[in-house]
Amino acid sequence: MKLYLSVDMEGITGIPDYTYIDSSKHNYERARRIMTEETNYAVEAAFKYGCVEVLVNDSHSKMNNILIDELHPDASLITGDVKPFSMMQGLDDTYSGAMFIGYHARAGQPGVLSHSMIHAIRNIYINDHAIGEMGLNAYVAGHFGVPVLLVAGDDQAAKEAEELIPNVTTVTVKEAISRSAVKSLTPKKAGELLTKKVADALENRQRVVALTPPEKPVLKMEFNNYGQAEWANLMPGTEIEQGTTIVRYQAENILEAYKAMLVMTELAMHTAFS
């Protein structure tokens, strides 16, 4: 049995604010260690359960945060960017399940450091259904027939996961007080909880069905200002919905929609004055 782990940073134990997730800030190196340790708990639990291969995809920012020299020696790591499928790079139909570690709530929702990809994005829609990173990534997994078995993060990420994925196992390692303050477990206690929950999720895997992405989905990206929409609209095949900051793209499938989202996100970041 092969297991895929997509590991973000905002939902990792003890991380409350941007000083932990920005590589230029003073708490970042601490956060890298905690992120690596938390990943190791999940990897170790998966191998103990009987998984023969665990692939870890570093899924935060420049995606080079996990300390490979401190990672479980039997895991494989995808690190760095540019990656064609970003947070879901390396996943295919040979995996029995996926788990999302360190995840957060989508933009505009309560939760620690809630956002969708970048802060220029107000909302992402698939066929008029508001969706965040978690939902998009779950749809990509679903394209390959891979169920998302577990989501770990703050309480709001857990709530979003439970609404999105029937029978998913969730792990709440911290509770949001505000967008930049938390009540958190210690890394050791969070690791013990994650160890148990990974085993539970693998035991429960037959009850979790992979999300079926819509055919020929319409992707809509709502930006914070019109300049960001203008930049995103430079991508061929897009159009700005009149009177809004929403950029629309008709995709052939969810993989194309995902790539379109990445391209529009990168373009929007060129806006000099936000």
Coordinates of N, CA, C and O in Angstrom, one line a residue, residues 50-186:
G50 N 1.6 -0.7 7.8 CA 1.9 -1.6 6.8 C 2.1 -1.0 5.4 O 2.2 -1.8 4.4
C51 N 2.1 0.3 5.3 CA 2.4 0.9 4.0 C 3.8 0.6 3.6 O 4.7 0.5 4.4
V52 N 4.0 0.3 2.3 CA 5.3 0.0 1.8 C 6.0 1.2 1.2 O 7.3 1.1 1.0
E53 N 5.3 2.2 0.9 CA 5.9 3.5 0.4 C 5.1 4.7 0.8 O 3.9 4.7 0.8
V54 N 5.8 5.7 1.2 CA 5.2 7.0 1.6 C 6.0 8.1 0.9 O 7.2 8.3 1.1
L55 N 5.2 8.8 0.1 CA 5.7 10.0 -0.6 C 5.3 11.3 0.1 O 4.1 11.5 0.3
V56 N 6.2 12.1 0.4 CA 5.9 13.4 1.1 C 6.1 14.5 0.0 O 7.2 14.6 -0.6
N57 N 5.1 15.4 -0.1 CA 5.2 16.5 -1.0 C 5.2 17.8 -0.2 O 4.1 18.1 0.4
D58 N 6.3 18.5 -0.1 CA 6.4 19.8 0.6 C 5.5 20.8 -0.2 O 5.7 21.0 -1.3
S59 N 4.5 21.3 0.5 CA 3.4 22.1 -0.2 C 3.2 23.5 0.3 O 2.2 24.1 0.1
H60 N 4.2 24.1 0.9 CA 4.1 25.4 1.4 C 5.1 26.4 0.7 O 6.3 26.1 0.6
S61 N 4.5 27.5 0.2 CA 5.3 28.6 -0.3 C 6.3 28.1 -1.4 O 5.8 27.6 -2.4
K62 N 7.6 28.3 -1.2 CA 8.6 27.8 -2.2 C 8.8 26.3 -2.2 O 9.5 25.7 -2.9
M63 N 8.1 25.6 -1.2 CA 8.0 24.2 -1.1 C 9.3 23.5 -0.9 O 9.6 22.4 -1.4
N64 N 10.1 24.2 -0.1 CA 11.5 23.7 0.2 C 11.7 23.8 1.7 O 12.8 24.1 2.2
N65 N 10.6 23.6 2.5 CA 10.7 23.8 4.0 C 11.1 22.6 4.8 O 11.8 22.8 5.8
I66 N 10.6 21.4 4.4 CA 10.9 20.2 5.2 C 12.4 19.9 5.2 O 13.1 20.0 4.1
L67 N 13.0 19.6 6.3 CA 14.4 19.4 6.5 C 14.7 17.9 6.1 O 14.4 17.0 6.9
I68 N 15.2 17.7 4.9 CA 15.3 16.3 4.4 C 16.3 15.5 5.3 O 16.1 14.3 5.5
D69 N 17.3 16.2 5.9 CA 18.2 15.4 6.7 C 17.6 15.0 8.0 O 18.2 14.2 8.8
E70 N 16.5 15.5 8.4 CA 15.8 15.1 9.6 C 14.5 14.3 9.3 O 13.8 13.9 10.2
L71 N 14.2 14.1 8.0 CA 13.0 13.4 7.6 C 13.2 11.9 7.8 O 14.3 11.3 7.7
H72 N 12.1 11.2 8.1 CA 12.1 9.7 8.2 C 12.9 9.1 7.1 O 12.6 9.4 5.9
P73 N 13.9 8.2 7.3 CA 14.8 7.8 6.3 C 14.1 6.9 5.2 O 14.6 6.8 4.1
D74 N 12.9 6.4 5.5 CA 12.3 5.5 4.5 C 11.3 6.3 3.6 O 10.7 5.7 2.7
A75 N 11.0 7.6 3.9 CA 10.1 8.4 3.1 C 10.9 8.9 1.9 O 12.1 9.1 1.9
S76 N 10.1 9.3 0.9 CA 10.6 10.0 -0.3 C 10.0 11.4 -0.2 O 8.9 11.6 0.3
L77 N 10.8 12.4 -0.6 CA 10.4 13.8 -0.5 C 10.4 14.5 -1.9 O 11.4 14.5 -2.6
I78 N 9.3 15.2 -2.2 CA 9.3 16.1 -3.3 C 9.5 17.5 -2.7 O 8.7 17.9 -1.9
T79 N 10.5 18.2 -3.2 CA 10.8 19.6 -2.6 C 11.2 20.5 -3.7 O 11.7 20.2 -4.7
G80 N 10.9 21.8 -3.5 CA 11.2 22.9 -4.4 C 10.1 23.2 -5.4 O 9.0 22.5 -5.4
D81 N 10.2 24.2 -6.2 CA 9.3 24.5 -7.2 C 10.1 25.0 -8.4 O 11.3 25.2 -8.3
V82 N 9.6 25.1 -9.6 CA 8.2 25.0 -10.0 C 7.8 23.5 -10.2 O 8.5 22.7 -10.8
K83 N 6.6 23.2 -9.7 CA 6.0 21.9 -9.9 C 4.7 22.0 -10.6 O 3.8 22.8 -10.2
P84 N 4.5 21.3 -11.7 CA 3.3 21.4 -12.5 C 2.0 21.2 -11.8 O 1.0 21.9 -12.1
F85 N 2.0 20.4 -10.7 CA 0.8 20.2 -9.9 C 1.0 20.6 -8.5 O 0.3 20.2 -7.6
S86 N 2.0 21.5 -8.2 CA 2.1 22.2 -7.0 C 1.9 21.3 -5.7 O 2.7 20.4 -5.5
M87 N 0.9 21.5 -5.0 CA 0.6 20.8 -3.7 C 0.3 19.3 -3.9 O 0.3 18.6 -3.0
M88 N 0.0 18.9 -5.2 CA -0.4 17.6 -5.5 C 0.6 16.9 -6.4 O 0.3 15.8 -7.0
Q89 N 1.8 17.5 -6.5 CA 2.8 16.9 -7.4 C 3.2 15.4 -7.0 O 3.4 15.2 -5.8
G90 N 3.3 14.6 -8.0 CA 3.7 13.2 -7.8 C 2.6 12.2 -7.5 O 2.8 11.0 -7.5
L91 N 1.4 12.7 -7.3 CA 0.3 11.8 -7.0 C -0.2 11.1 -8.3 O -0.3 11.8 -9.4
D92 N -0.5 9.8 -8.3 CA -1.1 9.1 -9.4 C -2.0 8.0 -8.9 O -2.2 7.9 -7.7
D93 N -2.5 7.2 -9.8 CA -3.5 6.2 -9.4 C -2.9 5.0 -8.8 O -3.7 4.0 -8.4
T94 N -1.6 5.0 -8.5 CA -1.0 3.8 -7.8 C -1.1 4.0 -6.3 O -0.8 3.0 -5.6
Y95 N -1.6 5.1 -5.8 CA -1.6 5.3 -4.4 C -3.0 4.9 -3.8 O -4.0 5.1 -4.4
S96 N -3.0 4.3 -2.6 CA -4.2 3.9 -1.9 C -4.9 5.0 -1.2 O -6.1 4.9 -1.0
G97 N -4.2 6.0 -0.9 CA -4.8 7.1 -0.2 C -3.9 8.3 -0.1 O -2.7 8.2 -0.3
A98 N -4.5 9.5 0.2 CA -3.7 10.7 0.4 C -4.1 11.3 1.8 O -5.2 11.1 2.3
M99 N -3.2 12.0 2.4 CA -3.4 12.7 3.6 C -2.9 14.1 3.5 O -1.8 14.3 2.9
F100 N -3.6 15.1 4.1 CA -3.2 16.4 4.1 C -2.8 16.9 5.5 O -3.6 16.8 6.4
I101 N -1.5 17.2 5.7 CA -1.0 17.6 7.0 C -0.7 19.1 7.0 O -0.2 19.6 6.0
G102 N -1.0 19.8 8.1 CA -0.7 21.2 8.2 C -1.6 22.1 7.4 O -1.2 23.2 7.0
Y103 N -2.8 21.6 7.1 CA -3.7 22.4 6.2 C -4.5 23.5 7.0 O -4.6 23.4 8.2
H104 N -5.1 24.4 6.3 CA -5.8 25.5 6.8 C -7.1 25.8 6.1 O -7.3 25.2 5.0
A105 N -7.9 26.6 6.6 CA -9.2 27.0 6.0 C -9.0 27.9 4.8 O -8.0 28.5 4.7
R106 N -10.0 27.9 4.0 CA -9.9 28.7 2.8 C -10.1 30.2 3.0 O -10.5 30.7 4.1
A107 N -9.8 31.0 2.0 CA -9.9 32.5 2.1 C -11.3 32.9 2.6 O -12.3 32.4 2.2
G108 N -11.3 34.0 3.4 CA -12.5 34.6 3.8 C -13.2 33.9 4.9 O -14.3 34.3 5.4
Q109 N -12.6 32.8 5.4 CA -13.2 32.0 6.5 C -12.4 32.1 7.8 O -11.2 32.4 7.7
P110 N -13.1 31.9 8.9 CA -12.3 31.9 10.2 C -11.3 30.8 10.2 O -11.5 29.7 9.5
G111 N -10.2 31.0 10.9 CA -9.2 29.9 11.0 C -7.8 30.6 11.0 O -7.6 31.7 10.5
V112 N -6.8 29.8 11.5 CA -5.5 30.3 11.6 C -4.9 30.5 10.2 O -4.8 29.6 9.4
L113 N -4.5 31.7 9.9 CA -3.8 32.0 8.6 C -4.6 31.6 7.4 O -4.1 31.2 6.4
S114 N -5.9 31.7 7.5 CA -6.8 31.2 6.4 C -6.5 32.0 5.1 O -6.4 33.2 5.2
H115 N -6.5 31.3 4.0 CA -6.3 31.9 2.7 C -6.4 30.8 1.6 O -6.6 29.6 1.9
S116 N -6.4 31.3 0.4 CA -6.4 30.3 -0.7 C -5.3 30.7 -1.7 O -5.4 31.7 -2.4
M117 N -4.2 29.9 -1.6 CA -3.0 30.1 -2.4 C -2.2 31.3 -2.1 O -1.2 31.3 -1.5
I118 N -2.8 32.5 -2.4 CA -2.1 33.8 -2.1 C -3.1 34.8 -1.6 O -4.3 34.6 -1.8
H119 N -2.6 35.8 -1.0 CA -3.6 36.8 -0.3 C -4.3 37.7 -1.3 O -5.2 38.4 -1.0
A120 N -3.9 37.6 -2.6 CA -4.6 38.4 -3.7 C -5.9 37.7 -4.0 O -6.7 38.4 -4.7
I121 N -6.1 36.5 -3.6 CA -7.4 35.8 -3.9 C -8.4 35.9 -2.8 O -8.2 35.6 -1.7
R122 N -9.6 36.4 -3.2 CA -10.7 36.5 -2.3 C -11.5 35.2 -2.3 O -11.9 34.7 -1.2
N123 N -11.7 34.6 -3.5 CA -12.5 33.3 -3.6 C -12.0 32.6 -4.8 O -11.6 33.2 -5.8
I124 N -12.1 31.2 -4.8 CA -12.0 30.4 -5.9 C -13.2 29.6 -6.0 O -13.8 29.1 -5.0
Y125 N -13.7 29.4 -7.3 CA -15.0 28.7 -7.5 C -14.7 27.6 -8.5 O -14.0 27.9 -9.5
I126 N -15.3 26.5 -8.3 CA -15.4 25.4 -9.4 C -16.9 25.3 -9.6 O -17.7 24.9 -8.7
N127 N -17.4 25.6 -10.8 CA -18.8 25.6 -11.1 C -19.6 26.3 -10.1 O -20.7 25.8 -9.6
D128 N -19.2 27.5 -9.7 CA -19.9 28.4 -8.8 C -19.9 27.9 -7.3 O -20.5 28.5 -6.5
H129 N -19.1 26.8 -7.1 CA -19.0 26.3 -5.7 C -17.7 26.8 -5.1 O -16.6 26.6 -5.6
A130 N -17.8 27.6 -4.0 CA -16.6 28.2 -3.4 C -15.7 27.0 -2.9 O -16.2 26.1 -2.2
I131 N -14.4 27.1 -3.1 CA -13.5 26.0 -2.8 C -12.1 26.6 -2.4 O -11.8 27.7 -2.9
G132 N -11.4 25.9 -1.5 CA -10.1 26.4 -1.2 C -9.0 25.4 -1.7 O -9.3 24.5 -2.5
E133 N -7.8 25.5 -1.1 CA -6.7 24.6 -1.5 C -7.1 23.2 -1.2 O -6.9 22.3 -2.0
M134 N -7.7 23.0 -0.1 CA -8.1 21.6 0.3 C -9.0 21.0 -0.7 O -8.8 19.8 -1.1
G135 N -10.0 21.7 -1.1 CA -11.0 21.2 -2.0 C -10.4 20.9 -3.4 O -10.7 19.9 -4.0
L136 N -9.6 21.9 -3.9 CA -9.0 21.7 -5.2 C -8.1 20.5 -5.2 O -8.1 19.7 -6.1
N137 N -7.3 20.3 -4.1 CA -6.4 19.2 -4.0 C -7.1 17.9 -3.9 O -6.7 16.9 -4.4
A138 N -8.2 17.9 -3.2 CA -9.0 16.7 -3.0 C -9.6 16.3 -4.4 O -9.7 15.1 -4.7
Y139 N -10.0 17.3 -5.2 CA -10.5 17.0 -6.5 C -9.4 16.4 -7.4 O -9.7 15.5 -8.2
V140 N -8.2 16.9 -7.3 CA -7.1 16.4 -8.1 C -6.9 14.9 -7.7 O -6.7 14.0 -8.5
A141 N -6.9 14.7 -6.4 CA -6.8 13.3 -5.9 C -7.9 12.4 -6.5 O -7.7 11.3 -6.9
G142 N -9.1 13.0 -6.5 CA -10.2 12.2 -7.0 C -10.1 11.9 -8.5 O -10.6 10.9 -9.0
H143 N -9.5 12.8 -9.2 CA -9.2 12.5 -10.7 C -8.5 11.2 -10.9 O -8.7 10.5 -11.8
F144 N -7.6 10.9 -9.9 CA -6.8 9.7 -10.0 C -7.5 8.5 -9.2 O -6.9 7.5 -9.1
G145 N -8.7 8.8 -8.7 CA -9.3 7.8 -7.9 C -8.8 7.5 -6.5 O -9.0 6.5 -5.9
V146 N -8.1 8.6 -6.0 CA -7.4 8.4 -4.7 C -8.2 9.2 -3.6 O -8.4 10.4 -3.8
P147 N -8.7 8.5 -2.6 CA -9.4 9.2 -1.5 C -8.5 9.9 -0.6 O -7.4 9.5 -0.3
V148 N -9.0 11.1 -0.1 CA -8.3 11.8 1.0 C -8.8 11.2 2.3 O -9.9 11.4 2.7
L149 N -7.9 10.5 3.0 CA -8.2 9.8 4.2 C -8.2 10.6 5.4 O -8.9 10.3 6.4
L150 N -7.3 11.6 5.5 CA -7.0 12.3 6.7 C -6.7 13.8 6.4 O -5.9 14.0 5.4
V151 N -7.1 14.7 7.2 CA -6.7 16.1 7.2 C -6.4 16.6 8.6 O -7.2 16.4 9.5
A152 N -5.2 17.1 8.7 CA -4.7 17.6 10.0 C -4.4 19.1 9.9 O -3.9 19.6 8.9
G153 N -4.9 19.8 10.9 CA -4.7 21.3 11.0 C -5.4 21.9 12.1 O -5.6 21.2 13.2
D154 N -5.9 23.1 12.0 CA -6.6 23.7 13.1 C -8.1 23.2 13.0 O -8.5 22.5 12.1
D155 N -8.9 23.7 14.0 CA -10.3 23.2 14.1 C -11.1 23.7 12.9 O -12.0 23.0 12.5
Q156 N -10.8 24.8 12.3 CA -11.5 25.3 11.1 C -11.2 24.5 9.9 O -12.0 24.2 9.0
A157 N -9.9 24.1 9.7 CA -9.6 23.2 8.6 C -10.3 21.8 8.8 O -10.8 21.3 7.8
A158 N -10.4 21.3 10.0 CA -11.1 20.1 10.3 C -12.5 20.2 9.9 O -13.1 19.3 9.2
K159 N -13.1 21.3 10.2 CA -14.6 21.5 9.9 C -14.8 21.6 8.4 O -15.7 20.9 7.8
E160 N -13.9 22.3 7.7 CA -14.0 22.3 6.2 C -13.8 21.0 5.6 O -14.5 20.6 4.7
A161 N -12.9 20.2 6.1 CA -12.6 18.8 5.6 C -13.9 17.9 5.8 O -14.3 17.2 4.9
E162 N -14.5 18.0 7.0 CA -15.6 17.2 7.2 C -16.8 17.5 6.4 O -17.6 16.6 6.0
E163 N -17.0 18.8 6.0 CA -18.0 19.2 5.1 C -17.8 18.8 3.7 O -18.7 18.6 2.9
L164 N -16.5 18.6 3.4 CA -16.1 18.4 2.0 C -16.0 16.9 1.7 O -16.4 16.4 0.6
I165 N -15.5 16.1 2.6 CA -15.1 14.7 2.4 C -15.9 13.8 3.4 O -15.5 13.7 4.5
P166 N -16.9 13.1 3.0 CA -17.6 12.2 3.9 C -16.7 11.1 4.5 O -15.8 10.5 3.8
N167 N -16.8 10.9 5.8 CA -16.0 9.9 6.5 C -14.5 10.1 6.6 O -13.8 9.3 7.0
V168 N -14.1 11.3 6.3 CA -12.6 11.7 6.4 C -12.3 11.7 7.9 O -13.1 12.0 8.8
T169 N -11.1 11.3 8.2 CA -10.5 11.4 9.6 C -9.9 12.8 9.7 O -9.1 13.2 8.9
T170 N -10.2 13.5 10.8 CA -9.6 14.8 11.0 C -8.8 14.8 12.3 O -9.1 14.1 13.2
V171 N -7.7 15.7 12.3 CA -6.8 15.8 13.4 C -6.7 17.3 13.8 O -6.1 18.0 13.0
T172 N -7.3 17.7 14.9 CA -7.2 19.1 15.3 C -6.0 19.3 16.2 O -6.1 18.9 17.4
V173 N -5.0 19.9 15.7 CA -3.8 20.1 16.6 C -3.8 21.4 17.3 O -3.0 21.7 18.2
K174 N -4.7 22.3 16.9 CA -4.8 23.6 17.5 C -6.2 24.2 17.2 O -6.8 23.8 16.2
E175 N -6.6 25.1 18.1 CA -7.9 25.8 17.9 C -7.6 27.3 17.6 O -6.8 27.9 18.3
A176 N -8.3 27.8 16.6 CA -8.2 29.2 16.3 C -8.8 30.1 17.3 O -10.0 30.0 17.6
I177 N -8.1 31.0 17.8 CA -8.7 32.1 18.6 C -9.0 33.3 17.7 O -10.0 33.9 17.8
S178 N -8.1 33.6 16.8 CA -8.2 34.6 15.8 C -7.4 34.1 14.6 O -6.9 32.9 14.6
R179 N -7.3 34.9 13.6 CA -6.5 34.4 12.4 C -5.1 34.4 12.7 O -4.3 33.7 12.0
S180 N -4.6 35.0 13.8 CA -3.2 35.0 14.1 C -2.9 34.6 15.6 O -1.9 35.0 16.2
A181 N -3.9 33.9 16.2 CA -3.6 33.4 17.6 C -4.3 32.0 17.8 O -5.4 31.8 17.2
V182 N -3.7 31.1 18.5 CA -4.2 29.8 18.6 C -4.1 29.3 20.1 O -3.2 29.8 20.8
K183 N -4.9 28.3 20.4 CA -4.7 27.4 21.5 C -4.2 26.1 21.0 O -5.0 25.4 20.3
S184 N -3.0 25.7 21.2 CA -2.3 24.6 20.5 C -1.9 23.5 21.5 O -1.6 23.7 22.6
L185 N -2.0 22.3 21.0 CA -1.3 21.2 21.6 C 0.2 21.4 21.5 O 0.7 22.2 20.7
T186 N 1.0 20.7 22.4 CA 2.4 20.7 22.2 C 2.8 19.8 21.0 O 2.0 18.9 20.7

